[in-house]
Short mmCIF file of C-alpha atoms in Angstrom, two decimals:
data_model
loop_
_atom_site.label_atom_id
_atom_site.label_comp_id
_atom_site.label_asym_id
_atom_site.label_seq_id
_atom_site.Cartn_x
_atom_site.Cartn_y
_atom_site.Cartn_z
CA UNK E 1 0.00 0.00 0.00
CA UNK E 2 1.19 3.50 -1.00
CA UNK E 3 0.63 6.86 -0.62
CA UNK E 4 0.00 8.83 -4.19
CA UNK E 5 -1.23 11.72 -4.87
CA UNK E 6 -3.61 12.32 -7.54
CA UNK E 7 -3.53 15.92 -9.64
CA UNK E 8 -6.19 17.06 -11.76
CA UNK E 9 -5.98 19.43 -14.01
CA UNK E 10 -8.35 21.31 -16.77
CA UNK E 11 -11.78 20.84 -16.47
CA UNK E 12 -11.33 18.19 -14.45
CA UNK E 13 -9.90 20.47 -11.81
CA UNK E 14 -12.76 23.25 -12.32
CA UNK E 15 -15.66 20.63 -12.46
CA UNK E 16 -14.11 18.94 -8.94
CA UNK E 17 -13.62 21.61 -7.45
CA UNK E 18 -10.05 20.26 -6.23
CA UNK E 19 -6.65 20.50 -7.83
CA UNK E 20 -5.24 17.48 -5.68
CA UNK E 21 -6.61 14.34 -3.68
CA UNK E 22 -4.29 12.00 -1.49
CA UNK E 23 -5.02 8.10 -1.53
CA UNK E 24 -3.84 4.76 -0.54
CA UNK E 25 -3.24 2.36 -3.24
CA UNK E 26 -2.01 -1.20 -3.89
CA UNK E 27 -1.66 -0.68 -7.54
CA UNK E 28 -2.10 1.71 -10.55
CA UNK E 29 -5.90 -0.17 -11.05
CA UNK E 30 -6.76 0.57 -7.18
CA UNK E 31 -5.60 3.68 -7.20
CA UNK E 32 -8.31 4.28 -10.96
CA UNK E 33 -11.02 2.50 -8.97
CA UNK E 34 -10.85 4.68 -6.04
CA UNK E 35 -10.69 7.49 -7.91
CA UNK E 36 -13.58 6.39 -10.05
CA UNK E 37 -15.63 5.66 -6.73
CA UNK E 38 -14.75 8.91 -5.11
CA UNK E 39 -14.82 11.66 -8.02
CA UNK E 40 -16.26 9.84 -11.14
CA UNK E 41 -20.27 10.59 -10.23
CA UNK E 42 -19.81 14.19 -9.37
CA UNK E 43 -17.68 14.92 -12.58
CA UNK E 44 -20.49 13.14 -14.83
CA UNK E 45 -23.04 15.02 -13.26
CA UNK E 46 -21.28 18.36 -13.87
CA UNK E 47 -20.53 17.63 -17.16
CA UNK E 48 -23.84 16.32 -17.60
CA UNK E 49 -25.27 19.73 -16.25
CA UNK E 50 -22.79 21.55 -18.92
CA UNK E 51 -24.66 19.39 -21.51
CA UNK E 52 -21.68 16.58 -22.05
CA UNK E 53 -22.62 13.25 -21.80
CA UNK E 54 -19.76 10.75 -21.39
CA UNK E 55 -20.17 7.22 -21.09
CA UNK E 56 -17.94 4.89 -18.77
CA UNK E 57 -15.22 6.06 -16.47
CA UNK E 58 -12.58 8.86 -15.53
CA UNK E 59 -9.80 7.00 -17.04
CA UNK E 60 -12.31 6.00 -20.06
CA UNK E 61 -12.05 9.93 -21.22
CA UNK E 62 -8.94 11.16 -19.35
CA UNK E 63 -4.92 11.05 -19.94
CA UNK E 64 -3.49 9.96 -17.37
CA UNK E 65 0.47 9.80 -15.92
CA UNK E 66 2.20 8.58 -13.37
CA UNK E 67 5.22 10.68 -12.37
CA UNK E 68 5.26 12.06 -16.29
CA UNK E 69 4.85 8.94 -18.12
CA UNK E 70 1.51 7.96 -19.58
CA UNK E 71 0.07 5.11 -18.24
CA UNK E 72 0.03 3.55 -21.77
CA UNK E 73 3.33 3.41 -21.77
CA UNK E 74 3.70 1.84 -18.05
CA UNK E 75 4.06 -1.88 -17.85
CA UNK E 76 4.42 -2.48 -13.67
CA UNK E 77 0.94 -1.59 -12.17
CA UNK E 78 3.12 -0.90 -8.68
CA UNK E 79 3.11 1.86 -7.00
CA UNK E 80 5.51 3.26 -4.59
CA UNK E 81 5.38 5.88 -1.63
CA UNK E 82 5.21 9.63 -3.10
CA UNK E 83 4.25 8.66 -6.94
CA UNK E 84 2.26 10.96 -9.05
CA UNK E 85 -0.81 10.52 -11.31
CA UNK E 86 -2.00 13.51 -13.26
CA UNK E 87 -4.93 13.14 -14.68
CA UNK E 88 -7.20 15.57 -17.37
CA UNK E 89 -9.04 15.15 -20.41
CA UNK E 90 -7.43 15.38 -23.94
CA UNK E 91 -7.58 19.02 -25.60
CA UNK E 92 -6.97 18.56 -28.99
CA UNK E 93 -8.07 21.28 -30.85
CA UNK E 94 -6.63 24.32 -32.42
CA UNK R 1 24.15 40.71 -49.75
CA UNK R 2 25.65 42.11 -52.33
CA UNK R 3 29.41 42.43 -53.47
CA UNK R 4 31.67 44.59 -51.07
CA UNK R 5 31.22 47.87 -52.82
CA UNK R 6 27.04 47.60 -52.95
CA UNK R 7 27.79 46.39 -48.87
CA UNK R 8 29.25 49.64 -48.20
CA UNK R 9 26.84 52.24 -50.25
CA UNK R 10 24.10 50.10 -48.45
CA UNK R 11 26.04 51.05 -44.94
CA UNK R 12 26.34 54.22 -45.61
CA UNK R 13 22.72 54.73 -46.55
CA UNK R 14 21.84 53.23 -43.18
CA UNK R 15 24.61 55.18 -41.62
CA UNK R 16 23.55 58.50 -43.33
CA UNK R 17 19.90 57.66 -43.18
CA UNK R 18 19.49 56.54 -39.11
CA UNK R 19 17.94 59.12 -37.01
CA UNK R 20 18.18 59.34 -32.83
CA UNK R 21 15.23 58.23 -30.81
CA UNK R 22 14.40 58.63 -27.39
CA UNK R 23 12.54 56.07 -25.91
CA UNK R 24 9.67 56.35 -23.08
CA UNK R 25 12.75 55.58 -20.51
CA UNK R 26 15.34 58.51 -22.04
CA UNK R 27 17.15 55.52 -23.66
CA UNK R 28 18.41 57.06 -26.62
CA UNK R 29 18.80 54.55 -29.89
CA UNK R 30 19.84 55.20 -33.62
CA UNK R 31 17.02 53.58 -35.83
CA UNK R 32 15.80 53.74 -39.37
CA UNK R 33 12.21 54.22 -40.40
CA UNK R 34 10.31 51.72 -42.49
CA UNK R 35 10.35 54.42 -45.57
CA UNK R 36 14.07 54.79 -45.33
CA UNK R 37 14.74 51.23 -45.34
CA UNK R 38 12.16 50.39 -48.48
CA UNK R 39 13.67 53.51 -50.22
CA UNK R 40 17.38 51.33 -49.63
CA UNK R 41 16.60 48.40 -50.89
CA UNK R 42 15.03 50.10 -53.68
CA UNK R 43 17.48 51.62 -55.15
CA UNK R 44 20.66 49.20 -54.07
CA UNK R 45 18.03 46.48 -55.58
CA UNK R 46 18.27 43.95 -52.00
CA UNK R 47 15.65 43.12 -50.40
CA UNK R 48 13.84 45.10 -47.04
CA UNK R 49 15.40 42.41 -44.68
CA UNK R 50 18.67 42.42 -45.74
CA UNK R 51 18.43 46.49 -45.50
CA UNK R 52 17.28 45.87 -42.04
CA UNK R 53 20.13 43.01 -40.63
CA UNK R 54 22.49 45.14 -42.44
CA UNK R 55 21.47 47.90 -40.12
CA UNK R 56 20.96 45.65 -36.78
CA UNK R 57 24.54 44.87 -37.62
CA UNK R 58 25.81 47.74 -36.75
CA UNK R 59 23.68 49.10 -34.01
CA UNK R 60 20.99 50.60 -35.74
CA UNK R 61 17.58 49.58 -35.07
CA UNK R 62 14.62 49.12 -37.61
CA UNK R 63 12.16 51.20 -36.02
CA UNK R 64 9.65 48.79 -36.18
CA UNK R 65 11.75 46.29 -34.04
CA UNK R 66 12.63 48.92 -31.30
CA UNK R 67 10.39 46.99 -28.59
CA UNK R 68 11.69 43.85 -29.51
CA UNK R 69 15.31 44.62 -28.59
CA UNK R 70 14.96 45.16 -24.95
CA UNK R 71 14.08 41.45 -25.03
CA UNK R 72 16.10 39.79 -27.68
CA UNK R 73 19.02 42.13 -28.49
CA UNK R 74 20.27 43.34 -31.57
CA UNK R 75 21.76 39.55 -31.86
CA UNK R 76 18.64 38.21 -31.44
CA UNK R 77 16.52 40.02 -34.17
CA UNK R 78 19.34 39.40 -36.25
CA UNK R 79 18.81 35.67 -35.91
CA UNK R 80 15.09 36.17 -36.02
CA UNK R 81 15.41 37.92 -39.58
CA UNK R 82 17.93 35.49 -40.76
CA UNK R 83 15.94 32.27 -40.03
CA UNK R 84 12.80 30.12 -41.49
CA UNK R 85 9.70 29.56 -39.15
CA UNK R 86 7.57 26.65 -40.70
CA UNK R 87 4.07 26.50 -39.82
CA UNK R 88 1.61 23.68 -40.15
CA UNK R 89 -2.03 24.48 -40.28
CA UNK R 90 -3.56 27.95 -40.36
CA UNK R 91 -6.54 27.76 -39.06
CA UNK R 92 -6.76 28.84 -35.24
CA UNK R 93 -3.26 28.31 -33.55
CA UNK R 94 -1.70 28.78 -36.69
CA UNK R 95 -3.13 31.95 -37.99
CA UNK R 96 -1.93 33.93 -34.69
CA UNK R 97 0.93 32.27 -34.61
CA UNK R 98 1.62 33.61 -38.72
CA UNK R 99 0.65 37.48 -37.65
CA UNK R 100 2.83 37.35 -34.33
CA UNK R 101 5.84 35.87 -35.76
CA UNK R 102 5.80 38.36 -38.62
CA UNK R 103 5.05 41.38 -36.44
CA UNK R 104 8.31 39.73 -34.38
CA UNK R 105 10.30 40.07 -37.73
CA UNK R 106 10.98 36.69 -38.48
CA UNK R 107 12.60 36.58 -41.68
CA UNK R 108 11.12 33.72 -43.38
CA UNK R 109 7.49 31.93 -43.38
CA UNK R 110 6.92 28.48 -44.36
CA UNK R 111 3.08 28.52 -44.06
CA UNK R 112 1.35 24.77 -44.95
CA UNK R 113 -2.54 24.46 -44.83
CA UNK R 114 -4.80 22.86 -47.60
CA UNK R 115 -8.10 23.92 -45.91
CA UNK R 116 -10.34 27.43 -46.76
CA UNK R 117 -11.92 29.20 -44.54
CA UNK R 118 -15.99 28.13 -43.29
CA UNK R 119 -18.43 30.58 -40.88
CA UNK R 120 -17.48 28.28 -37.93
CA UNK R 121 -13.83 29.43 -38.22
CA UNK R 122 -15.00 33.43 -38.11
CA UNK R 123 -14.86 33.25 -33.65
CA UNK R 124 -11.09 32.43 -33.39
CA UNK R 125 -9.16 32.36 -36.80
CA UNK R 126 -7.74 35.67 -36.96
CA UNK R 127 -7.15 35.50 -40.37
CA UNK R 128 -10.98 34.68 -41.38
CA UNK R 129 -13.37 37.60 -42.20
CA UNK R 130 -17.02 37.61 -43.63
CA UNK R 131 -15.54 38.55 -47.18
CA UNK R 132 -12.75 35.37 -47.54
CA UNK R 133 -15.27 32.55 -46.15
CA UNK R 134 -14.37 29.72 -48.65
CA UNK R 135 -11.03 31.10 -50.05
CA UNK R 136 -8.00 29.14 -48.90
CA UNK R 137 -6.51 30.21 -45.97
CA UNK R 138 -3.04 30.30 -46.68
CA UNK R 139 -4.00 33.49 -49.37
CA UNK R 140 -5.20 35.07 -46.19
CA UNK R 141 -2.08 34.60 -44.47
CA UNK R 142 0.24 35.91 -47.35
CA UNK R 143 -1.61 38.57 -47.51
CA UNK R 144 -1.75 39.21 -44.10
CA UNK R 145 2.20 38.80 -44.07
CA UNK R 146 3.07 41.16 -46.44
CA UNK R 147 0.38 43.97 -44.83
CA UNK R 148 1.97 43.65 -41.83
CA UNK R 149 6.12 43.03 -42.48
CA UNK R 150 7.71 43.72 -45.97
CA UNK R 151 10.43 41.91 -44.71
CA UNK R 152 9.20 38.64 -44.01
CA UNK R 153 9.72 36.42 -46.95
CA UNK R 154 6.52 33.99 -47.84
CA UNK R 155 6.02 30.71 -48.89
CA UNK R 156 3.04 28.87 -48.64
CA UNK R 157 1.65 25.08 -49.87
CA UNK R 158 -1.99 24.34 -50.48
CA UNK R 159 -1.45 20.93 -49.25
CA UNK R 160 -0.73 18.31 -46.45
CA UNK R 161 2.21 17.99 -44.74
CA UNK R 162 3.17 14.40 -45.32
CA UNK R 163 6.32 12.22 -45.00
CA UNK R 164 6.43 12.23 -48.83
CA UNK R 165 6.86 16.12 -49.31
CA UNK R 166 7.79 17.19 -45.64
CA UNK R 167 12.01 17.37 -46.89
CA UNK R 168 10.96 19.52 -49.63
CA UNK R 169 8.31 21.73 -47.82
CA UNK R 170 10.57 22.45 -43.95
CA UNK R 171 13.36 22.61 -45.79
CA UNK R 172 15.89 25.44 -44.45
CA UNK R 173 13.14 25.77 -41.58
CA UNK R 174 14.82 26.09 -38.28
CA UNK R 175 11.68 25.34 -35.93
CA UNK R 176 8.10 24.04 -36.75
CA UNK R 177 4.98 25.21 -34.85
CA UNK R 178 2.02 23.28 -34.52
CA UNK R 179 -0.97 24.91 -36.13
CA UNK R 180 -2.91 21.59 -36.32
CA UNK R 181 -6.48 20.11 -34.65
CA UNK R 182 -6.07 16.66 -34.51
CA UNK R 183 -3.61 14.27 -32.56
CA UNK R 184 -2.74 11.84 -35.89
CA UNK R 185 -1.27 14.52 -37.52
CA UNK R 186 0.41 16.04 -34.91
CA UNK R 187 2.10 12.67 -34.05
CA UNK R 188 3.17 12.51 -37.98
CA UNK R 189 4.61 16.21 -37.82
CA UNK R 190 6.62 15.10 -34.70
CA UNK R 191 8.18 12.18 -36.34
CA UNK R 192 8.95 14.27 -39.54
CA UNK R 193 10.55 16.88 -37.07
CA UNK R 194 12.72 13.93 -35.64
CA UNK R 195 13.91 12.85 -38.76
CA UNK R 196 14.93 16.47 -39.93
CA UNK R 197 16.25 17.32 -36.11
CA UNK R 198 13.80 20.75 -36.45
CA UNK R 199 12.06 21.43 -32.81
CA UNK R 200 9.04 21.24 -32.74
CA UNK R 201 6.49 23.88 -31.02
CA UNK R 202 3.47 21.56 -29.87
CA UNK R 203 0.10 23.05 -28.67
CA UNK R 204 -3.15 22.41 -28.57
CA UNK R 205 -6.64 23.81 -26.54
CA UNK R 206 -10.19 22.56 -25.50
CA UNK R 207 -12.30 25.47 -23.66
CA UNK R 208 -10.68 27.46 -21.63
CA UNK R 209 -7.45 25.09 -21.51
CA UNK R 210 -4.46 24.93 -23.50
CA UNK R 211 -1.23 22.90 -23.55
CA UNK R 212 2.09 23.98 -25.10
CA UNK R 213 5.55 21.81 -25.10
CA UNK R 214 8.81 22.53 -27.08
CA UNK R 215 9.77 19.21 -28.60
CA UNK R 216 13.86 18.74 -29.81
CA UNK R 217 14.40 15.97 -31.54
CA UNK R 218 16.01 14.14 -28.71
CA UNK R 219 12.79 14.44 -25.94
CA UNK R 220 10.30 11.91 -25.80
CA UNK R 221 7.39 14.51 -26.63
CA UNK R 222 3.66 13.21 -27.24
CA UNK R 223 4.35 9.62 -26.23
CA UNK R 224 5.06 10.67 -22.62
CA UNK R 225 1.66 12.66 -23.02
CA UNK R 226 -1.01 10.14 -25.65
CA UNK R 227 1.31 6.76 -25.20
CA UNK R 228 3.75 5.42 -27.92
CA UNK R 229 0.92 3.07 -29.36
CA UNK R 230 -1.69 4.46 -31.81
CA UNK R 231 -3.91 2.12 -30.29
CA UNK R 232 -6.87 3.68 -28.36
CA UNK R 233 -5.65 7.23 -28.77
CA UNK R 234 -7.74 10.06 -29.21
CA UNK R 235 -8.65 11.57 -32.25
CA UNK R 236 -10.61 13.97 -31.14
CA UNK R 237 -10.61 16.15 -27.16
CA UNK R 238 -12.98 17.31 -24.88
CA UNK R 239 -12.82 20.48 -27.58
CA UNK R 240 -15.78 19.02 -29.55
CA UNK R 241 -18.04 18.90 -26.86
CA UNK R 242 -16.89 22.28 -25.35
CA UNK R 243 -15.29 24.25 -28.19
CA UNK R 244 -11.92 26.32 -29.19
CA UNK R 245 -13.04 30.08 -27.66
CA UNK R 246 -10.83 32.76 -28.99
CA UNK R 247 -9.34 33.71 -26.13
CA UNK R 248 -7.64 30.44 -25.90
CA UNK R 249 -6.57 29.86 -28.67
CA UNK R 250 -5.09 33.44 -29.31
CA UNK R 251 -3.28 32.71 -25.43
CA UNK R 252 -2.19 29.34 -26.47
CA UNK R 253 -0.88 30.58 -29.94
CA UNK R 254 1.48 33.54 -28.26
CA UNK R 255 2.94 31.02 -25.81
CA UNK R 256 4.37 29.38 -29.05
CA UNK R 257 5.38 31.90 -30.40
CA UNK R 258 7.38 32.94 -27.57
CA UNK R 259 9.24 29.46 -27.76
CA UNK R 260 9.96 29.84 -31.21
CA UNK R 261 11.50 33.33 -30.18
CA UNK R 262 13.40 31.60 -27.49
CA UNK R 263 14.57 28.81 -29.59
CA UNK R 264 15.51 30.57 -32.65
CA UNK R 265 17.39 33.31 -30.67
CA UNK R 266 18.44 31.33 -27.75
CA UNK R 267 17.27 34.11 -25.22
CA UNK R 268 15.10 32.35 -22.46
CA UNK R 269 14.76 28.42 -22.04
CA UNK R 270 12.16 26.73 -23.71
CA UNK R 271 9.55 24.39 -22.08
CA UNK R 272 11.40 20.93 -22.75
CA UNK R 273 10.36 17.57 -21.07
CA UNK R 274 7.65 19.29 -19.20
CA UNK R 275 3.93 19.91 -20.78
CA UNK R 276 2.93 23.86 -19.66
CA UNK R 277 -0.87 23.35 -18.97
CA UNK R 278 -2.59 26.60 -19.03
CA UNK R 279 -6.03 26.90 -17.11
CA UNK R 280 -7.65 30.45 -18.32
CA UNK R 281 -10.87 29.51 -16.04
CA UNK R 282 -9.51 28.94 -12.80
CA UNK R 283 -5.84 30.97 -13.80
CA UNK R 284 -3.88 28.19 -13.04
CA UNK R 285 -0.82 27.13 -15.11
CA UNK R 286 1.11 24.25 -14.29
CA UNK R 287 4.00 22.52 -15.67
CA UNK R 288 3.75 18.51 -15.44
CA UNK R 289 7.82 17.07 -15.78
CA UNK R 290 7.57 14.28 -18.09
CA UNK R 291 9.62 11.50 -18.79
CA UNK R 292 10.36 8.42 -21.65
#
């Protein structure tokens, strides 16, 4: 078990409310379901108010890295004491 | 330039020609007016930006540049006029990013888009009016170019930046600045920027957030951000459900610029390894480290 912190950023950060949540995790999919159980229903429901509808969960429509590498390029699912996820939704557009 | 002789009558124009000016602070500078430096190359038959190094040269400013030098120097506007800027896509990012780098005096434009101009463009391409809906944009951009800086030498391609033409269409460019809207291409101008060794200005916005990384050839760039796969990335960003507001995308656009600035004239460090994220709704900017 390990202590990560979790950063949000974008409009995940203004439709939270929070820039930054601390949790203990076993591994890279505890730490998604936690953060899934904790934030995912209020950030569909705001985004739902703003008129987007998103199906499935946070890490269905978010980028997400731990310590600055994204987690599709992350083969261990460990995590240690002090790691990082960030975690926002892809802006693409220009 | 030309041969020694036509170097010196061109000097001594400058030389003859540059008038004192005292700036808002009492700094006092020697600097030649726009007229003066068209009249020049006129009649020594070079063109407005050689006129203008030739000047920088020797410590006379091109009025038009005199609130660029307390950033850059002399050395650095120098550089700017004496190097190639290629950008790919002019549509939002890119169109800002085209006026700004000209009104910064770069010296030459490589300008790549194969798209015109629609109504849905009109809230945040700067470059689109109510008269050119439907005409191609880079026509808008040349023309926008040579309104703005005489100096700035043009080229532009009505087509796609591909691996097939991209030696052909960067070359002699010394940085290339994403004006793009989808992820695919970006990830093919990055690999074309590899192979050439040009950096690589990446940006791109969704509401009222932008992102904005200077790629070298050496960095791991998007992978550390969308994965080295192609499998299950994005096409497509929150930005078509909550749209590219002009605001953002003219914020996003001058933060590139500014890198190009940096790297092309080496004042300032540019945002390597580390994704800038700006936040214009809760004014936040962060910078996230990344790593291969």
């Amino acid at each position: 078990m390990a202590l990560i912190t979790v950063r949000f950023y974008s409009l995940w950060r203004s439709y939270l409310g929070t820039d930054s949540s601390a949790l203990q995790a076993d591994d890279i999919q505890d730490a998604l379901s936690q953060l899934e159980t904790e934030f995912g229903p209020r950030l569909r429901e705001k985004l739902e108010t703003a008129g987007v509808h998103l199906d499935g969960k946070i890490q269905d429509y978010s980028l997400i890295l731990l310590n600055g590498i994204s987690l599709r390029n992350i083969k261990s699912t460990a995590l240690k004491e002090g790691d990082v996820l960030h975690i926002f939704p892809p802006a693409i557009g220009g | 330039m030309k041969g020694n002789a036509a170097d010196t009558d061109i000097r001594q124009r400058i030389a003859q020609s540059a008038e004192s000016h005292v700036g808002p602070g009492g700094t006092a500078h020697l600097v030649i007016s726009l007229k003066t430096t068209a009249s020049i190359a006129s009649s020594q038959a070079v063109s407005a930006r050689e006129v203008e190094i030739a000047a920088l040269k020797h410590g006379i400013i091109p009025c038009r540049y005199l609130r660029n030098i307390g950033t850059i120097g002399l050395n650095g506007q120098i550089r700017l006029l004496q190097s190639t800027a290629a950008v790919v896509g002019a549509g939002g990012l890119g169109s800002t990013v085209i006026e700004l780098l000209a009104r910064q005096g770069i010296g030459h434009l490589i300008i790549i888009d194969d798209d015109r101009f629609a109504e849905d463009n009109l809230n945040r391409q700067i470059m689109s009016t109510e008269e050119n809906l439907g005409q191609y944009k880079v026509m808008a951009a040349v023309r926008r170019v040579r309104e703005i800086n005489s100096a700035t030498n043009v080229k532009t391609f009505r087509e796609r930046l591909t691996r097939d033409n991209a030696r052909s269409l960067l070359a002699g460019a010394r940085v290339v600045i994403d004006g793009l809207d989808n992820l695919s291409s970006r990830i093919a101008v990055e690999q074309i920027c590899r192979q050439l060794a040009i950096p690589y200005v990446y940006a791109s916005i969704g509401g009222f957030n932008g992102q904005i990384m200077a790629i070298f050839p050496e960095d791991p760039g998007l992978s550390s951000l969308y994965g080295s796969s192609s499998d299950a990335m994005p096409e497509q960003g929150i930005e078509t459900r909550i749209g590219n507001p002009p605001a953002t995308v003219a914020l996003i656009a001058a933060l590139q610029v500014q890198e190009a600035v940096k790297i092309i004239t080496g004042v300032g460090t540019p945002i390597r390894n580390q994704v800038l994220m700006v936040d214009a709704r809760e004014c936040a900017v962060d910078r996230i480290e990344l790593s291969s």
